[in-house]
Structures are given as structure tokens and as C-alpha cells.
mmCIF file of C-alpha atoms (C1' of nucleotides) in Angstrom:
data_model
loop_
_atom_site.group_PDB
_atom_site.id
_atom_site.type_symbol
_atom_site.label_atom_id
_atom_site.label_comp_id
_atom_site.label_asym_id
_atom_site.label_seq_id
_atom_site.Cartn_x
_atom_site.Cartn_y
_atom_site.Cartn_z
ATOM 1 C CA MET N 1372 36.006 71.835 2.504
ATOM 2 C CA SER N 1373 35.560 68.299 4.508
ATOM 3 C CA ASN N 1374 35.914 69.576 7.927
ATOM 4 C CA SER N 1375 36.708 65.632 8.549
ATOM 5 C CA ALA N 1376 36.237 65.937 12.532
ATOM 6 C CA VAL N 1377 36.432 62.132 12.491
ATOM 7 C CA LYS N 1378 38.749 60.954 15.409
ATOM 8 C CA SER N 1379 38.953 57.009 14.840
ATOM 9 C CA ARG N 1380 40.800 55.062 18.000
ATOM 10 C CA ALA N 1381 41.391 52.491 15.464
ATOM 11 C CA PHE N 1382 42.859 54.104 12.642
ATOM 12 C CA GLU N 1383 43.791 57.673 12.402
ATOM 13 C CA GLY N 1384 44.293 57.374 8.688
ATOM 14 C CA TRP N 1385 40.790 55.930 8.230
ATOM 15 C CA GLU N 1386 39.662 59.331 8.622
ATOM 16 C CA LEU N 1387 41.511 60.424 5.416
ATOM 17 C CA LEU N 1388 40.354 57.419 3.486
ATOM 18 C CA LEU N 1389 36.807 58.365 4.305
ATOM 19 C CA ASP N 1390 37.146 62.115 3.273
ATOM 20 C CA LEU N 1391 38.500 60.510 -0.131
ATOM 21 C CA VAL N 1392 35.439 58.162 -0.359
ATOM 22 C CA LEU N 1393 33.180 61.054 0.405
ATOM 23 C CA LEU N 1394 34.728 63.754 -2.140
ATOM 24 C CA LEU N 1395 33.954 61.337 -4.736
ATOM 25 C CA GLU N 1396 30.851 60.064 -3.774
ATOM 26 C CA ARG N 1397 29.738 63.181 -3.419
ATOM 27 C CA SER N 1398 31.640 65.207 -6.476
ATOM 28 C CA ARG N 1399 33.109 63.273 -8.984
ATOM 29 C CA LEU N 1400 31.179 60.604 -9.124
ATOM 30 C CA PRO N 1401 27.895 62.646 -9.842
ATOM 31 C CA ALA N 1402 29.829 65.074 -12.373
ATOM 32 C CA ILE N 1403 30.865 61.207 -14.155
ATOM 33 C CA ALA N 1404 26.878 60.478 -14.151
ATOM 34 C CA ALA N 1405 25.963 63.963 -15.536
ATOM 35 C CA GLU N 1406 28.662 64.115 -18.362
ATOM 36 C CA VAL N 1407 27.511 60.308 -19.696
ATOM 37 C CA GLY N 1408 23.903 61.513 -19.094
ATOM 38 C CA LEU N 1409 22.494 59.267 -16.984
ATOM 39 C CA PRO N 1410 21.408 59.277 -12.909
ATOM 40 C CA GLU N 1411 24.321 57.506 -10.710
ATOM 41 C CA ALA N 1412 21.946 54.457 -9.918
ATOM 42 C CA GLN N 1413 21.564 53.747 -13.990
ATOM 43 C CA CYS N 1414 25.307 54.240 -13.974
ATOM 44 C CA HIS N 1415 26.051 51.948 -11.756
ATOM 45 C CA THR N 1416 23.853 49.392 -13.096
ATOM 46 C CA LEU N 1417 24.967 49.745 -16.644
ATOM 47 C CA ARG N 1418 28.679 49.348 -15.284
ATOM 48 C CA LEU N 1419 27.609 45.701 -13.520
ATOM 49 C CA LEU N 1420 26.027 44.394 -16.902
ATOM 50 C CA ASP N 1421 28.127 42.039 -19.006
ATOM 51 C CA PRO N 1422 28.276 43.430 -22.705
ATOM 52 C CA ASP N 1423 29.019 39.989 -24.000
ATOM 53 C CA HIS N 1424 26.160 38.320 -21.608
ATOM 54 C CA GLU N 1425 23.064 38.261 -20.598
ATOM 55 C CA THR N 1426 22.206 39.274 -16.720
ATOM 56 C CA PRO N 1427 19.293 38.086 -14.836
ATOM 57 C CA MET N 1428 17.558 40.755 -13.243
ATOM 58 C CA ARG N 1429 18.228 39.064 -9.791
ATOM 59 C CA ARG N 1430 21.658 39.345 -9.980
ATOM 60 C CA LEU N 1431 21.478 43.138 -10.462
ATOM 61 C CA VAL N 1432 19.509 43.255 -7.251
ATOM 62 C CA GLU N 1433 22.076 41.549 -5.434
ATOM 63 C CA CYS N 1434 24.820 43.780 -6.937
ATOM 64 C CA LEU N 1435 23.152 46.799 -6.177
ATOM 65 C CA SER N 1436 21.911 45.705 -2.832
ATOM 66 C CA CYS N 1437 18.711 47.179 -2.897
ATOM 67 C CA ASP N 1438 15.146 46.156 -2.699
ATOM 68 C CA ALA N 1439 13.917 44.311 -6.471
ATOM 69 C CA SER N 1440 11.124 46.573 -6.769
ATOM 70 C CA ASN N 1441 13.965 49.494 -7.160
ATOM 71 C CA VAL N 1442 15.629 47.283 -9.982
ATOM 72 C CA THR N 1443 12.400 47.448 -11.993
ATOM 73 C CA GLY N 1444 12.004 50.936 -12.217
ATOM 74 C CA ILE N 1445 15.951 51.144 -13.224
ATOM 75 C CA VAL N 1446 15.803 48.506 -15.735
ATOM 76 C CA ASP N 1447 12.465 50.327 -16.655
ATOM 77 C CA ARG N 1448 14.252 53.892 -17.389
ATOM 78 C CA LEU N 1449 17.186 52.048 -19.199
ATOM 79 C CA GLU N 1450 15.401 50.360 -21.468
ATOM 80 C CA ALA N 1451 13.187 53.707 -22.169
ATOM 81 C CA ARG N 1452 16.393 55.480 -22.923
ATOM 82 C CA GLY N 1453 17.165 52.148 -25.414
ATOM 83 C CA LEU N 1454 19.847 51.251 -23.678
ATOM 84 C CA ILE N 1455 19.233 47.600 -22.612
ATOM 85 C CA GLU N 1456 16.407 44.954 -23.747
ATOM 86 C CA ARG N 1457 14.379 42.893 -20.925
ATOM 87 C CA ARG N 1458 14.177 39.150 -22.407
ATOM 88 C CA VAL N 1459 12.409 36.294 -20.532
ATOM 89 C CA ALA N 1460 14.708 33.271 -19.762
ATOM 90 C CA THR N 1461 13.971 30.422 -21.901
ATOM 91 C CA ALA N 1462 15.170 27.869 -18.348
ATOM 92 C CA ASP N 1463 12.776 29.642 -16.089
ATOM 93 C CA ARG N 1464 10.162 31.898 -17.203
ATOM 94 C CA ARG N 1465 9.650 33.589 -14.006
ATOM 95 C CA VAL N 1466 13.237 34.869 -14.845
ATOM 96 C CA LYS N 1467 13.981 38.082 -16.821
ATOM 97 C CA VAL N 1468 17.335 38.519 -17.981
ATOM 98 C CA ILE N 1469 18.582 42.052 -19.694
ATOM 99 C CA ALA N 1470 20.622 42.508 -22.421
ATOM 100 C CA LEU N 1471 22.731 45.482 -23.572
ATOM 101 C CA THR N 1472 21.668 47.100 -26.974
ATOM 102 C CA ASP N 1473 24.277 48.308 -28.906
ATOM 103 C CA ALA N 1474 24.059 52.123 -27.868
ATOM 104 C CA GLY N 1475 24.045 50.801 -24.091
ATOM 105 C CA ARG N 1476 27.543 48.930 -24.832
ATOM 106 C CA ALA N 1477 28.681 52.373 -25.899
ATOM 107 C CA THR N 1478 27.382 54.715 -23.505
ATOM 108 C CA ARG N 1479 28.660 51.810 -21.192
ATOM 109 C CA ARG N 1480 32.302 52.177 -22.609
ATOM 110 C CA ARG N 1481 32.148 56.028 -22.395
ATOM 111 C CA LEU N 1482 31.361 55.397 -18.656
ATOM 112 C CA LEU N 1483 34.104 52.936 -17.826
ATOM 113 C CA GLU N 1484 36.917 55.344 -19.521
ATOM 114 C CA ARG N 1485 35.890 58.063 -17.483
ATOM 115 C CA LEU N 1486 35.594 56.243 -13.985
ATOM 116 C CA GLY N 1487 38.768 54.484 -15.031
ATOM 117 C CA GLU N 1488 40.786 58.017 -15.283
ATOM 118 C CA PRO N 1489 42.135 58.721 -11.327
ATOM 119 C CA PRO N 1490 40.876 61.735 -9.560
ATOM 120 C CA GLU N 1491 42.895 64.457 -9.174
ATOM 121 C CA PRO N 1492 44.359 63.471 -5.345
ATOM 122 C CA ILE N 1493 45.129 60.384 -7.003
ATOM 123 C CA ALA N 1494 46.852 61.030 -10.312
ATOM 124 C CA ARG N 1495 49.306 63.311 -8.237
ATOM 125 C CA LEU N 1496 50.907 60.748 -6.668
ATOM 126 C CA SER N 1497 54.186 59.724 -7.479
ATOM 127 C CA ALA N 1498 54.555 55.948 -9.464
ATOM 128 C CA ALA N 1499 56.377 54.373 -6.194
ATOM 129 C CA ASP N 1500 53.360 55.810 -3.931
ATOM 130 C CA ARG N 1501 50.889 54.627 -6.655
ATOM 131 C CA LYS N 1502 52.500 50.974 -6.763
ATOM 132 C CA THR N 1503 52.576 50.655 -3.060
ATOM 133 C CA LEU N 1504 48.684 52.056 -2.565
ATOM 134 C CA CYS N 1505 48.023 49.263 -5.216
ATOM 135 C CA ALA N 1506 49.835 46.602 -3.173
ATOM 136 C CA ILE N 1507 48.129 47.399 -0.070
ATOM 137 C CA LEU N 1508 44.649 47.749 -1.573
ATOM 138 C CA ARG N 1509 45.367 44.403 -3.006
ATOM 139 C CA ARG N 1510 45.783 43.031 0.526
ATOM 140 C CA ALA N 1511 43.040 44.917 1.908
ATOM 141 C CA LEU N 1512 40.576 43.540 -0.463
ATOM 142 C CA ARG N 1513 42.378 40.190 -1.046
ATOM 143 C CA ARG N 1514 42.890 40.083 -4.902
ATOM 144 C CA MET Y 1205 30.050 41.110 -6.363
ATOM 145 C CA SER Y 1206 31.734 43.777 -8.262
ATOM 146 C CA ASN Y 1207 32.720 42.647 -11.658
ATOM 147 C CA SER Y 1208 34.970 45.765 -11.698
ATOM 148 C CA ALA Y 1209 35.710 45.560 -15.612
ATOM 149 C CA VAL Y 1210 37.575 49.031 -15.396
ATOM 150 C CA LYS Y 1211 40.270 49.178 -17.158
ATOM 151 C CA SER Y 1212 42.257 52.604 -16.641
ATOM 152 C CA ARG Y 1213 45.599 52.846 -18.879
ATOM 153 C CA ALA Y 1214 46.903 55.629 -16.200
ATOM 154 C CA PHE Y 1215 46.843 53.746 -13.039
ATOM 155 C CA GLU Y 1216 45.764 50.240 -12.599
ATOM 156 C CA GLY Y 1217 45.254 50.826 -8.611
ATOM 157 C CA TRP Y 1218 43.227 52.896 -9.145
ATOM 158 C CA GLU Y 1219 40.284 50.441 -10.244
ATOM 159 C CA LEU Y 1220 40.898 48.635 -6.645
ATOM 160 C CA LEU Y 1221 40.225 52.038 -4.664
ATOM 161 C CA LEU Y 1222 36.820 52.429 -6.775
ATOM 162 C CA ASP Y 1223 35.837 49.527 -6.118
ATOM 163 C CA LEU Y 1224 36.206 50.585 -1.977
ATOM 164 C CA VAL Y 1225 34.675 53.404 -2.884
ATOM 165 C CA LEU Y 1226 31.634 51.916 -4.569
ATOM 166 C CA LEU Y 1227 31.716 49.287 -1.641
ATOM 167 C CA LEU Y 1228 31.642 51.835 0.825
ATOM 168 C CA GLU Y 1229 29.030 54.116 -0.696
ATOM 169 C CA ARG Y 1230 26.712 51.083 -1.617
ATOM 170 C CA SER Y 1231 26.593 49.228 1.874
ATOM 171 C CA ARG Y 1232 28.327 50.625 4.496
ATOM 172 C CA LEU Y 1233 27.086 54.480 4.200
ATOM 173 C CA PRO Y 1234 23.439 53.302 3.848
ATOM 174 C CA ALA Y 1235 23.987 50.811 6.910
ATOM 175 C CA ILE Y 1236 25.333 53.405 9.288
ATOM 176 C CA ALA Y 1237 22.940 55.993 8.424
ATOM 177 C CA ALA Y 1238 20.257 53.288 8.812
ATOM 178 C CA GLU Y 1239 21.877 52.610 12.501
ATOM 179 C CA VAL Y 1240 21.565 56.040 13.293
ATOM 180 C CA GLY Y 1241 18.030 56.775 11.939
ATOM 181 C CA LEU Y 1242 18.744 59.540 9.535
ATOM 182 C CA PRO Y 1243 18.903 59.519 5.372
ATOM 183 C CA GLU Y 1244 22.196 60.119 3.987
ATOM 184 C CA ALA Y 1245 22.477 63.424 3.138
ATOM 185 C CA GLN Y 1246 21.087 64.143 6.416
ATOM 186 C CA CYS Y 1247 23.812 62.612 8.123
ATOM 187 C CA HIS Y 1248 26.518 64.215 5.550
ATOM 188 C CA THR Y 1249 24.874 67.719 6.899
ATOM 189 C CA LEU Y 1250 25.133 66.679 10.234
ATOM 190 C CA ARG Y 1251 28.597 65.886 9.998
ATOM 191 C CA LEU Y 1252 29.381 69.248 8.159
ATOM 192 C CA LEU Y 1253 28.137 71.206 11.213
ATOM 193 C CA ASP Y 1254 30.493 72.451 13.885
ATOM 194 C CA PRO Y 1255 29.214 71.368 17.334
ATOM 195 C CA ASP Y 1256 30.526 75.007 18.835
ATOM 196 C CA HIS Y 1257 29.614 77.507 16.106
ATOM 197 C CA GLU Y 1258 26.681 78.572 14.202
ATOM 198 C CA THR Y 1259 27.352 77.425 10.113
ATOM 199 C CA PRO Y 1260 25.551 79.928 7.587
ATOM 200 C CA MET Y 1261 23.646 77.922 4.865
ATOM 201 C CA ARG Y 1262 25.702 79.228 2.456
ATOM 202 C CA ARG Y 1263 28.401 76.839 3.353
ATOM 203 C CA LEU Y 1264 26.286 73.838 3.698
ATOM 204 C CA VAL Y 1265 25.440 74.708 0.017
ATOM 205 C CA GLU Y 1266 29.359 74.606 -1.018
ATOM 206 C CA CYS Y 1267 30.141 71.544 1.187
ATOM 207 C CA LEU Y 1268 27.324 69.842 -0.113
ATOM 208 C CA SER Y 1269 27.978 70.694 -3.519
ATOM 209 C CA CYS Y 1270 24.279 70.719 -4.557
ATOM 210 C CA ASP Y 1271 21.637 73.639 -5.152
ATOM 211 C CA ALA Y 1272 20.618 75.589 -2.348
ATOM 212 C CA SER Y 1273 17.266 74.307 -2.666
ATOM 213 C CA ASN Y 1274 18.023 70.903 -1.436
ATOM 214 C CA VAL Y 1275 19.961 72.495 1.193
ATOM 215 C CA THR Y 1276 16.490 74.327 2.368
ATOM 216 C CA GLY Y 1277 14.614 70.837 2.390
ATOM 217 C CA ILE Y 1278 17.535 68.991 4.079
ATOM 218 C CA VAL Y 1279 17.530 71.657 6.921
ATOM 219 C CA ASP Y 1280 13.476 71.694 7.120
ATOM 220 C CA ARG Y 1281 13.929 67.677 8.106
ATOM 221 C CA LEU Y 1282 16.743 67.937 10.571
ATOM 222 C CA GLU Y 1283 14.947 70.772 12.213
ATOM 223 C CA ALA Y 1284 11.916 68.786 12.093
ATOM 224 C CA ARG Y 1285 13.569 66.271 14.116
ATOM 225 C CA GLY Y 1286 14.778 68.859 16.587
ATOM 226 C CA LEU Y 1287 18.631 68.023 15.505
ATOM 227 C CA ILE Y 1288 19.272 71.643 14.400
ATOM 228 C CA GLU Y 1289 18.021 75.215 15.038
ATOM 229 C CA ARG Y 1290 17.806 78.038 12.184
ATOM 230 C CA ARG Y 1291 18.061 81.547 13.191
ATOM 231 C CA VAL Y 1292 18.740 84.541 11.224
ATOM 232 C CA ALA Y 1293 22.062 86.191 11.481
ATOM 233 C CA THR Y 1294 22.218 89.324 13.080
ATOM 234 C CA ALA Y 1295 25.049 90.802 10.516
ATOM 235 C CA ASP Y 1296 23.447 90.342 7.478
ATOM 236 C CA ARG Y 1297 19.532 89.477 7.457
ATOM 237 C CA ARG Y 1298 19.636 87.669 4.184
ATOM 238 C CA VAL Y 1299 21.590 84.961 6.136
ATOM 239 C CA LYS Y 1300 20.361 82.256 8.241
ATOM 240 C CA VAL Y 1301 22.488 80.065 10.305
ATOM 241 C CA ILE Y 1302 22.187 76.479 11.484
ATOM 242 C CA ALA Y 1303 22.899 75.367 15.352
ATOM 243 C CA LEU Y 1304 22.754 71.934 16.520
ATOM 244 C CA THR Y 1305 20.668 71.497 19.310
ATOM 245 C CA ASP Y 1306 22.025 68.927 22.217
ATOM 246 C CA ALA Y 1307 19.756 66.271 20.667
ATOM 247 C CA GLY Y 1308 21.709 67.205 17.437
ATOM 248 C CA ARG Y 1309 25.013 67.007 19.063
ATOM 249 C CA ALA Y 1310 24.051 63.722 20.549
ATOM 250 C CA THR Y 1311 23.538 62.455 17.263
ATOM 251 C CA ARG Y 1312 26.061 63.943 15.467
ATOM 252 C CA ARG Y 1313 28.457 62.131 17.998
ATOM 253 C CA ARG Y 1314 27.597 58.804 17.608
ATOM 254 C CA LEU Y 1315 27.616 58.849 13.428
ATOM 255 C CA LEU Y 1316 31.113 60.453 13.680
ATOM 256 C CA GLU Y 1317 32.000 57.247 16.256
ATOM 257 C CA ARG Y 1318 30.625 54.641 13.400
ATOM 258 C CA LEU Y 1319 32.020 56.779 10.556
ATOM 259 C CA GLY Y 1320 35.579 56.440 12.418
ATOM 260 C CA GLU Y 1321 35.362 52.448 12.677
ATOM 261 C CA PRO Y 1322 37.417 51.134 9.798
ATOM 262 C CA PRO Y 1323 35.415 48.996 7.479
ATOM 263 C CA GLU Y 1324 36.504 45.128 6.874
ATOM 264 C CA PRO Y 1325 39.172 45.654 4.060
ATOM 265 C CA ILE Y 1326 40.755 48.336 6.277
ATOM 266 C CA ALA Y 1327 40.610 46.762 9.615
ATOM 267 C CA ARG Y 1328 42.516 43.754 8.437
ATOM 268 C CA LEU Y 1329 45.605 45.336 7.154
ATOM 269 C CA SER Y 1330 48.702 45.032 9.080
ATOM 270 C CA ALA Y 1331 49.750 47.853 11.218
ATOM 271 C CA ALA Y 1332 52.421 48.890 8.878
ATOM 272 C CA ASP Y 1333 50.529 48.681 5.777
ATOM 273 C CA ARG Y 1334 48.256 51.247 7.412
ATOM 274 C CA LYS Y 1335 50.651 52.976 8.365
ATOM 275 C CA THR Y 1336 52.069 53.366 4.925
ATOM 276 C CA LEU Y 1337 48.706 53.890 3.589
ATOM 277 C CA CYS Y 1338 48.212 56.717 5.815
ATOM 278 C CA ALA Y 1339 51.034 58.335 4.778
ATOM 279 C CA ILE Y 1340 50.242 58.226 0.991
ATOM 280 C CA LEU Y 1341 46.919 59.146 1.103
ATOM 281 C CA ARG Y 1342 48.337 62.274 3.388
ATOM 282 C CA ARG Y 1343 50.533 63.246 0.116
ATOM 283 C CA ALA Y 1344 47.262 62.167 -2.331
ATOM 284 C CA LEU Y 1345 45.017 64.834 0.099
ATOM 285 C CA ARG Y 1346 47.971 67.532 0.709
ATOM 286 C CA ARG Y 1347 47.579 67.157 4.611
ATOM 287 C "C1'" DT G 991 21.254 95.244 -9.482
ATOM 288 C "C1'" DA G 992 22.883 91.221 -6.473
ATOM 289 C "C1'" DT G 993 22.550 87.460 -2.836
ATOM 290 C "C1'" DT G 994 20.553 84.757 0.389
ATOM 291 C "C1'" DG G 995 16.962 81.546 0.925
ATOM 292 C "C1'" DT G 996 12.316 79.915 -0.192
ATOM 293 C "C1'" DT G 997 8.457 77.547 -3.102
ATOM 294 C "C1'" DA G 998 6.758 75.139 -7.260
ATOM 295 C "C1'" DT G 999 7.610 71.393 -10.185
ATOM 296 C "C1'" DA G 1000 9.124 67.427 -12.036
ATOM 297 C "C1'" DC G 1001 12.349 63.182 -12.049
ATOM 298 C "C1'" DT G 1002 14.305 59.787 -9.913
ATOM 299 C "C1'" DC G 1003 15.974 56.368 -5.972
ATOM 300 C "C1'" DT G 1004 14.578 53.980 -1.849
ATOM 301 C "C1'" DA G 1005 11.900 50.925 0.975
ATOM 302 C "C1'" DT G 1006 7.416 48.291 2.021
ATOM 303 C "C1'" DA G 1007 2.971 45.499 1.056
ATOM 304 C "C1'" DA G 1008 0.355 43.096 -2.076
ATOM 305 C "C1'" DC G 1009 0.069 41.380 -6.663
ATOM 306 C "C1'" DT G 1010 0.931 38.154 -10.889
ATOM 307 C "C1'" DA G 1011 3.345 34.232 -12.817
ATOM 308 C "C1'" DT G 1012 5.498 30.678 -12.901
ATOM 309 C "C1'" DA G 1013 7.991 27.015 -10.372
ATOM 310 C "C1'" DT B 1203 4.290 26.735 -1.356
ATOM 311 C "C1'" DA B 1204 8.427 29.663 -2.660
ATOM 312 C "C1'" DT B 1205 10.421 32.538 -6.097
ATOM 313 C "C1'" DA B 1206 10.765 36.284 -9.973
ATOM 314 C "C1'" DG B 1207 9.090 40.005 -10.983
ATOM 315 C "C1'" DT B 1208 5.921 43.734 -11.169
ATOM 316 C "C1'" DT B 1209 2.392 47.498 -9.337
ATOM 317 C "C1'" DA B 1210 1.147 51.066 -5.949
ATOM 318 C "C1'" DT B 1211 2.478 53.941 -2.481
ATOM 319 C "C1'" DA B 1212 4.852 57.192 0.013
ATOM 320 C "C1'" DG B 1213 9.543 59.788 1.792
ATOM 321 C "C1'" DA B 1214 13.751 61.380 0.399
ATOM 322 C "C1'" DG B 1215 17.074 63.665 -2.758
ATOM 323 C "C1'" DT B 1216 18.187 66.484 -6.793
ATOM 324 C "C1'" DA B 1217 17.925 70.267 -10.473
ATOM 325 C "C1'" DT B 1218 15.533 74.313 -12.684
ATOM 326 C "C1'" DA B 1219 13.005 78.020 -12.355
ATOM 327 C "C1'" DA B 1220 10.219 81.960 -10.135
ATOM 328 C "C1'" DC B 1221 10.318 84.738 -6.466
ATOM 329 C "C1'" DA B 1222 10.406 87.333 -1.368
ATOM 330 C "C1'" DA B 1223 13.627 89.702 1.518
ATOM 331 C "C1'" DT B 1224 17.956 92.318 2.274
ATOM 332 C "C1'" DA B 1225 22.101 94.355 0.999
#
DNA sequence: TATTGTTATACTCTATAACTATA
DNA sequence: TATAGTTATAGAGTATAACAATA
């Protein structure tokens, strides 16, 4: 399947993690997005939104690490689906803030539930392995 | 940055791995693709091709887990860049096989080199942690 | 009839550049 | 002048459906 012909001099185990990442990126994430009924970029954006507070569009631009013009389009489509609302910020009238609608909060919840389910390769690890993996990743990501 | 509000009942550490995956998917992989000078899907395809043997298009369809019509387009663009060649298989004349050109092999090599470099979060792990991580991932992916 | 790959079409995501409105 | 967001445009990836060539 994944003919991981990557040979890392620096760390031969990274090859395995890369395989896992690519597997998730190309099969699991698209599948979950399809289930939820939204394209991946819109899922990503929905995930970033705070269900309890308004989010300035500028923050989405940073978190999605893409051009501002893309965010305009993504927000347009999420709004057209009735999942979010765009409002003008009272403080600085240049700024627009995004608020989830009730439908948006529900969809977001479904999305997070599905994302939260570990994929097959991870789910089949022993409790001990999962605990160790968790500890190592926490060190890697400094949490 | 990544407001990982995912709460997995099944395995709280999966949340961390998901953060890592999304981080890589949305910043590192696009950056490497830009360096190599190809869109991500074309990089993916280049990675899948065997430098020493022809690859039937059908195999690419399976490995990329997308519709056959997409592969036609991706292969078109890789061919237009002179990185691959499309040939009719001698055995079954319906089948077309893909062969890397010299330029394609060189680009693929550069791509694999960059992909092989562990990203910051992984690179800063201790040798012991990396070894353990490697062992766990091997069990997860059954290698 | 079934399979391999292509074409036509439509939607989405992406970046760049030029623009509007605020500050 | 600078910043937040929009529009226009163009290239790329994605799926569906209809199609040609071959088996």
C-alpha cells in the first residue's frame, strides 16, 4: 500500500510516523469530512471556532495558515450552509467576527466526536503502549 | 494555535497525535511541496512511483484512494513537466503504465530526502524516546 | 459484459493582485 | 499610511457521469 521508500538518516522511525500521517491525511480525514457532509477545509475551520465566543477572521487566517482571500470563501460557504454567522466587531469596524449557529455547534460536535475516535492502527495498541505514546508525544509537542 | 478541543473518551493521547498530524498536513507538507516545486498531489504520486519499474495507473488509483479521473489529470501534469512517461502495457492494451524519467527520478529523490527529515517536534525527542516511539509505531502499523 | 482510462462538468481550495472600508 | 476583509482571476484537486478502447 504505502511503499514508504523514505530512508531517513536522522531517525528511521520517522518513516513510520510519516506513513501514519499520510494514511490519515489521505483516507481517514476525507472519510470523516464526507460523513459530516463538509469539505475538509470547512471541517478544519469549524474545528477551530470556539463554540462559546466570537472569532475574528484574522485568527482563522493565522490558524489555517493560508491567504486571507481563502478564508473569505470558506466562511462564505459555511455561512451559506447556515453553520456560522458573520458580524461586524463593535470595537474595530474593519474586523469581522465569526459566531457558530446552533446548527454549526451541532455539526462541530459531531465532527469532533468522529475525529476523537482513534484510527485502527492506534486503537489496537495495548493500554501500556498508548500511555507511553501519549507521554512521548506530550514531550514532543511540549504539553 | 491548535485549540485541540477534541476529547476522546477512548484514548486521550490520540488528541496529541491528531494535533501533530494536522500540524504536518497543514504546514510542513505544503512547505516541502513548495520547495520541490510541485503541488502536493503530484508529490504524493511521485513518491508512490517505483524508480526502477513501471507502475500501472490502476495501482496509483488504489494508492491515492481517489477517483480514476483525478489520476488522469495528475499524470497529465506530471507528464507535461517531463517527470514521467505514459506507455501502453504490452500485456493488456487497456492498461497504461507510468515510468519515471531521469528528471522525475531526481525530483523524487529530493522529495524523499526532505520528507525523510523529521519535523521539529520529533527531532527534539531524546534518542530513547525516539527508539520507543519507533517500536510502538511498528506495532501499530504491524511492521 | 466488464475493465481501463479518458473527457466533460461542477465544486472547492489555493495564491496573487487590486480593491474598499476603516483606522 | 497601514490593516481587515473582499473581489477577480487562474491553476489545481476532487467526484460523478458518460464515453472509447480493449478484454
